PDB file of C-alpha atoms in Angstrom:
ATOM      1  CA  UNK G   1       0.000   0.000   0.000  1.00  0.00           C
ATOM      2  CA  UNK G   2       1.274   3.478  -0.770  1.00  0.00           C
ATOM      3  CA  UNK G   3       3.306   4.915   2.096  1.00  0.00           C
ATOM      4  CA  UNK G   4       1.280   8.129   1.926  1.00  0.00           C
ATOM      5  CA  UNK G   5      -1.870   6.126   2.742  1.00  0.00           C
ATOM      6  CA  UNK G   6      -0.185   4.232   5.597  1.00  0.00           C
ATOM      7  CA  UNK G   7       0.912   7.409   7.396  1.00  0.00           C
ATOM      8  CA  UNK G   8      -2.225   7.336   9.543  1.00  0.00           C
ATOM      9  CA  UNK G   9      -0.687   8.660  12.751  1.00  0.00           C
ATOM     10  CA  UNK G  10       2.326  10.734  13.804  1.00  0.00           C
ATOM     11  CA  UNK G  11       4.428   7.740  14.884  1.00  0.00           C
ATOM     12  CA  UNK G  12       3.954   5.857  11.599  1.00  0.00           C
ATOM     13  CA  UNK G  13       4.451   9.011   9.511  1.00  0.00           C
ATOM     14  CA  UNK G  14       7.684   9.667  11.396  1.00  0.00           C
ATOM     15  CA  UNK G  15       8.920   6.129  10.757  1.00  0.00           C
ATOM     16  CA  UNK G  16       8.129   6.420   7.045  1.00  0.00           C
ATOM     17  CA  UNK G  17      10.036   9.715   6.917  1.00  0.00           C
ATOM     18  CA  UNK G  18      12.958   8.030   8.689  1.00  0.00           C
ATOM     19  CA  UNK G  19      13.029   5.291   6.039  1.00  0.00           C
ATOM     20  CA  UNK G  20      13.097   7.880   3.246  1.00  0.00           C
ATOM     21  CA  UNK G  21      15.909   9.747   5.008  1.00  0.00           C
ATOM     22  CA  UNK G  22      17.921   6.537   5.578  1.00  0.00           C
ATOM     23  CA  UNK G  23      17.682   5.722   1.891  1.00  0.00           C
ATOM     24  CA  UNK G  24      18.493   9.247   0.723  1.00  0.00           C
ATOM     25  CA  UNK G  25      21.456   9.451   3.114  1.00  0.00           C
ATOM     26  CA  UNK G  26      23.055   6.393   1.487  1.00  0.00           C
ATOM     27  CA  UNK G  27      21.879   7.213  -2.048  1.00  0.00           C
ATOM     28  CA  UNK G  28      21.515  11.015  -2.264  1.00  0.00           C
ATOM     29  CA  UNK G  29      20.687  11.213  -5.994  1.00  0.00           C
ATOM     30  CA  UNK G  30      17.332   9.388  -5.682  1.00  0.00           C
ATOM     31  CA  UNK G  31      13.928  11.028  -5.451  1.00  0.00           C
ATOM     32  CA  UNK G  32      11.345   9.416  -3.201  1.00  0.00           C
ATOM     33  CA  UNK G  33       7.772   8.601  -4.183  1.00  0.00           C
ATOM     34  CA  UNK G  34       5.311   7.927  -1.358  1.00  0.00           C
ATOM     35  CA  UNK G  35       2.587   6.997  -3.869  1.00  0.00           C
ATOM     36  CA  UNK G  36       4.214   4.483  -6.247  1.00  0.00           C
ATOM     37  CA  UNK G  37       0.899   2.738  -7.009  1.00  0.00           C
ATOM     38  CA  UNK G  38      -1.832   4.136  -9.246  1.00  0.00           C
ATOM     39  CA  UNK G  39      -5.179   4.620  -7.560  1.00  0.00           C
ATOM     40  CA  UNK G  40      -7.291   2.534  -9.933  1.00  0.00           C
ATOM     41  CA  UNK G  41      -9.396  -0.572  -9.355  1.00  0.00           C
ATOM     42  CA  UNK G  42      -7.034  -2.966 -11.136  1.00  0.00           C
ATOM     43  CA  UNK G  43      -3.992  -1.785  -9.150  1.00  0.00           C
ATOM     44  CA  UNK G  44      -5.915  -1.749  -5.863  1.00  0.00           C
ATOM     45  CA  UNK G  45      -6.619  -5.488  -6.268  1.00  0.00           C
ATOM     46  CA  UNK G  46      -2.860  -6.171  -6.341  1.00  0.00           C
ATOM     47  CA  UNK G  47      -1.815  -3.950  -3.434  1.00  0.00           C
ATOM     48  CA  UNK G  48      -0.908  -5.611  -0.127  1.00  0.00           C
ATOM     49  CA  UNK G  49      -2.628  -3.743   2.744  1.00  0.00           C
ATOM     50  CA  UNK G  50      -0.002  -5.174   5.132  1.00  0.00           C
ATOM     51  CA  UNK G  51       2.879  -3.355   3.478  1.00  0.00           C
ATOM     52  CA  UNK G  52       4.297   0.115   3.148  1.00  0.00           C
ATOM     53  CA  UNK G  53       5.450   0.779  -0.397  1.00  0.00           C
ATOM     54  CA  UNK G  54       7.929   3.522  -1.301  1.00  0.00           C
ATOM     55  CA  UNK G  55       9.399   4.192  -4.717  1.00  0.00           C
ATOM     56  CA  UNK G  56      12.813   5.698  -5.373  1.00  0.00           C
ATOM     57  CA  UNK G  57      13.748   7.068  -8.782  1.00  0.00           C
ATOM     58  CA  UNK G  58      17.128   7.932 -10.269  1.00  0.00           C
ATOM     59  CA  UNK G  59      17.580  10.887 -12.626  1.00  0.00           C
ATOM     60  CA  UNK G  60      18.522   8.367 -15.349  1.00  0.00           C
ATOM     61  CA  UNK G  61      19.569   4.737 -15.491  1.00  0.00           C
ATOM     62  CA  UNK G  62      21.996   4.096 -12.636  1.00  0.00           C
ATOM     63  CA  UNK G  63      25.000   2.021 -13.741  1.00  0.00           C
ATOM     64  CA  UNK G  64      25.753   0.865 -10.190  1.00  0.00           C
ATOM     65  CA  UNK G  65      22.109  -0.058  -9.477  1.00  0.00           C
ATOM     66  CA  UNK G  66      21.490  -1.247 -13.047  1.00  0.00           C
ATOM     67  CA  UNK G  67      17.988   0.179 -12.955  1.00  0.00           C
ATOM     68  CA  UNK G  68      16.063   3.429 -13.065  1.00  0.00           C
ATOM     69  CA  UNK G  69      13.630   2.939 -10.167  1.00  0.00           C
ATOM     70  CA  UNK G  70      13.440   0.908  -6.982  1.00  0.00           C
ATOM     71  CA  UNK G  71      10.312  -0.210  -5.156  1.00  0.00           C
ATOM     72  CA  UNK G  72      10.708  -0.908  -1.443  1.00  0.00           C
ATOM     73  CA  UNK G  73       7.938  -2.894   0.262  1.00  0.00           C
ATOM     74  CA  UNK G  74       8.074  -3.152   4.047  1.00  0.00           C
ATOM     75  CA  UNK G  75       5.945  -6.147   5.029  1.00  0.00           C
ATOM     76  CA  UNK G  76       4.085  -6.399   8.332  1.00  0.00           C
ATOM     77  CA  UNK G  77       2.390  -9.067  10.403  1.00  0.00           C
ATOM     78  CA  UNK G  78      -0.279  -8.399  13.016  1.00  0.00           C
ATOM     79  CA  UNK G  79      -0.268 -11.067  15.729  1.00  0.00           C
ATOM     80  CA  UNK G  80      -3.941 -11.949  16.379  1.00  0.00           C
ATOM     81  CA  UNK G  81      -3.238 -12.931  19.986  1.00  0.00           C
ATOM     82  CA  UNK G  82      -1.095 -10.008  21.182  1.00  0.00           C
ATOM     83  CA  UNK G  83      -2.402  -7.553  18.550  1.00  0.00           C
ATOM     84  CA  UNK G  84       1.239  -6.480  18.113  1.00  0.00           C
ATOM     85  CA  UNK G  85       2.187  -5.374  14.584  1.00  0.00           C
ATOM     86  CA  UNK G  86       5.783  -5.837  13.506  1.00  0.00           C
ATOM     87  CA  UNK G  87       7.858  -5.603  10.344  1.00  0.00           C
ATOM     88  CA  UNK G  88       8.720  -9.090   9.112  1.00  0.00           C
ATOM     89  CA  UNK G  89      10.740  -8.229   6.028  1.00  0.00           C
ATOM     90  CA  UNK G  90      11.671  -5.878   3.252  1.00  0.00           C
ATOM     91  CA  UNK G  91      11.253  -6.615  -0.443  1.00  0.00           C
ATOM     92  CA  UNK G  92      13.166  -4.452  -2.898  1.00  0.00           C
ATOM     93  CA  UNK G  93      12.948  -4.569  -6.674  1.00  0.00           C
ATOM     94  CA  UNK G  94      14.782  -2.647  -9.369  1.00  0.00           C
ATOM     95  CA  UNK G  95      13.031  -1.593 -12.587  1.00  0.00           C
ATOM     96  CA  UNK G  96      14.032  -0.201 -15.946  1.00  0.00           C
ATOM     97  CA  UNK G  97      12.158   0.283 -19.243  1.00  0.00           C
ATOM     98  CA  UNK G  98      11.756  -3.520 -19.553  1.00  0.00           C
ATOM     99  CA  UNK G  99      10.148  -3.945 -16.129  1.00  0.00           C
ATOM    100  CA  UNK G 100      11.644  -5.684 -13.091  1.00  0.00           C
ATOM    101  CA  UNK G 101      15.354  -6.465 -13.535  1.00  0.00           C
ATOM    102  CA  UNK G 102      16.301  -7.600 -10.014  1.00  0.00           C
ATOM    103  CA  UNK G 103      14.776  -8.428  -6.644  1.00  0.00           C
ATOM    104  CA  UNK G 104      16.003  -8.690  -3.044  1.00  0.00           C
ATOM    105  CA  UNK G 105      14.073 -10.236  -0.156  1.00  0.00           C
ATOM    106  CA  UNK G 106      15.141 -10.061   3.484  1.00  0.00           C
ATOM    107  CA  UNK G 107      12.765 -12.881   4.368  1.00  0.00           C
ATOM    108  CA  UNK G 108      15.140 -15.748   3.567  1.00  0.00           C
ATOM    109  CA  UNK G 109      18.563 -15.576   1.950  1.00  0.00           C
ATOM    110  CA  UNK G 110      19.053 -11.824   1.475  1.00  0.00           C
ATOM    111  CA  UNK G 111      20.294 -12.607  -2.060  1.00  0.00           C
ATOM    112  CA  UNK G 112      19.746 -10.627  -5.236  1.00  0.00           C
ATOM    113  CA  UNK G 113      18.083 -12.429  -8.109  1.00  0.00           C
ATOM    114  CA  UNK G 114      17.481 -11.189 -11.621  1.00  0.00           C
ATOM    115  CA  UNK G 115      19.025 -10.476 -14.989  1.00  0.00           C
ATOM    116  CA  UNK G 116      20.900  -7.341 -13.992  1.00  0.00           C
ATOM    117  CA  UNK G 117      21.684  -7.122 -10.261  1.00  0.00           C
ATOM    118  CA  UNK G 118      23.319  -4.079  -8.602  1.00  0.00           C
ATOM    119  CA  UNK G 119      27.065  -3.867  -8.076  1.00  0.00           C
ATOM    120  CA  UNK G 120      28.196  -5.643  -4.877  1.00  0.00           C
ATOM    121  CA  UNK G 121      29.077  -2.444  -2.981  1.00  0.00           C
ATOM    122  CA  UNK G 122      25.631  -0.951  -3.726  1.00  0.00           C
ATOM    123  CA  UNK G 123      23.925  -4.229  -2.839  1.00  0.00           C
ATOM    124  CA  UNK G 124      25.633  -4.290   0.563  1.00  0.00           C
ATOM    125  CA  UNK G 125      24.544  -0.702   1.245  1.00  0.00           C
ATOM    126  CA  UNK G 126      20.962  -1.629   0.354  1.00  0.00           C
ATOM    127  CA  UNK G 127      21.080  -4.624   2.708  1.00  0.00           C
ATOM    128  CA  UNK G 128      22.305  -2.333   5.499  1.00  0.00           C
ATOM    129  CA  UNK G 129      19.444   0.095   4.822  1.00  0.00           C
ATOM    130  CA  UNK G 130      17.005  -2.863   4.955  1.00  0.00           C
ATOM    131  CA  UNK G 131      18.387  -3.857   8.389  1.00  0.00           C
ATOM    132  CA  UNK G 132      17.889  -0.287   9.570  1.00  0.00           C
ATOM    133  CA  UNK G 133      14.339  -0.205   8.183  1.00  0.00           C
ATOM    134  CA  UNK G 134      13.442  -3.327  10.175  1.00  0.00           C
ATOM    135  CA  UNK G 135      14.958  -1.769  13.308  1.00  0.00           C
ATOM    136  CA  UNK G 136      12.960   1.449  12.829  1.00  0.00           C
ATOM    137  CA  UNK G 137       9.636  -0.379  12.578  1.00  0.00           C
ATOM    138  CA  UNK G 138      10.355  -2.954  15.269  1.00  0.00           C
ATOM    139  CA  UNK G 139      11.604  -0.662  18.005  1.00  0.00           C
ATOM    140  CA  UNK G 140       9.127  -0.302  20.874  1.00  0.00           C
ATOM    141  CA  UNK G 141       6.793   2.680  20.789  1.00  0.00           C
ATOM    142  CA  UNK G 142       7.775   5.561  23.004  1.00  0.00           C
TER     143      UNK G 142
END
């Protein structure tokens, strides 16, 4: 679900802003997009309501990222017994004019898959940002 729609209270909006700032600190040339999904019926059927989705766009095709845009999806799980909501993983995907060219999931192996994966140094920075994202959303509320 678009990050802009998930910013329903000050705490969550602050955490979303922190994620954007973490990403832009490591990769200053990107522009963030808090509404990466179109608001039409067909797209709405595909959107996961238990995720926060943020797009990041480069001014052109990035040679180190080997893509033009990145979609970050922070996935959540709400425990039905404790009613506690926590981040369970981050999915990242790189896109160019052909569509998706690589994918990274923190759920299992933390490995990049795809036809054109980012350079190793960039990939390691992205993995570090993903660790920080999980920390931001899983720290206890103040």
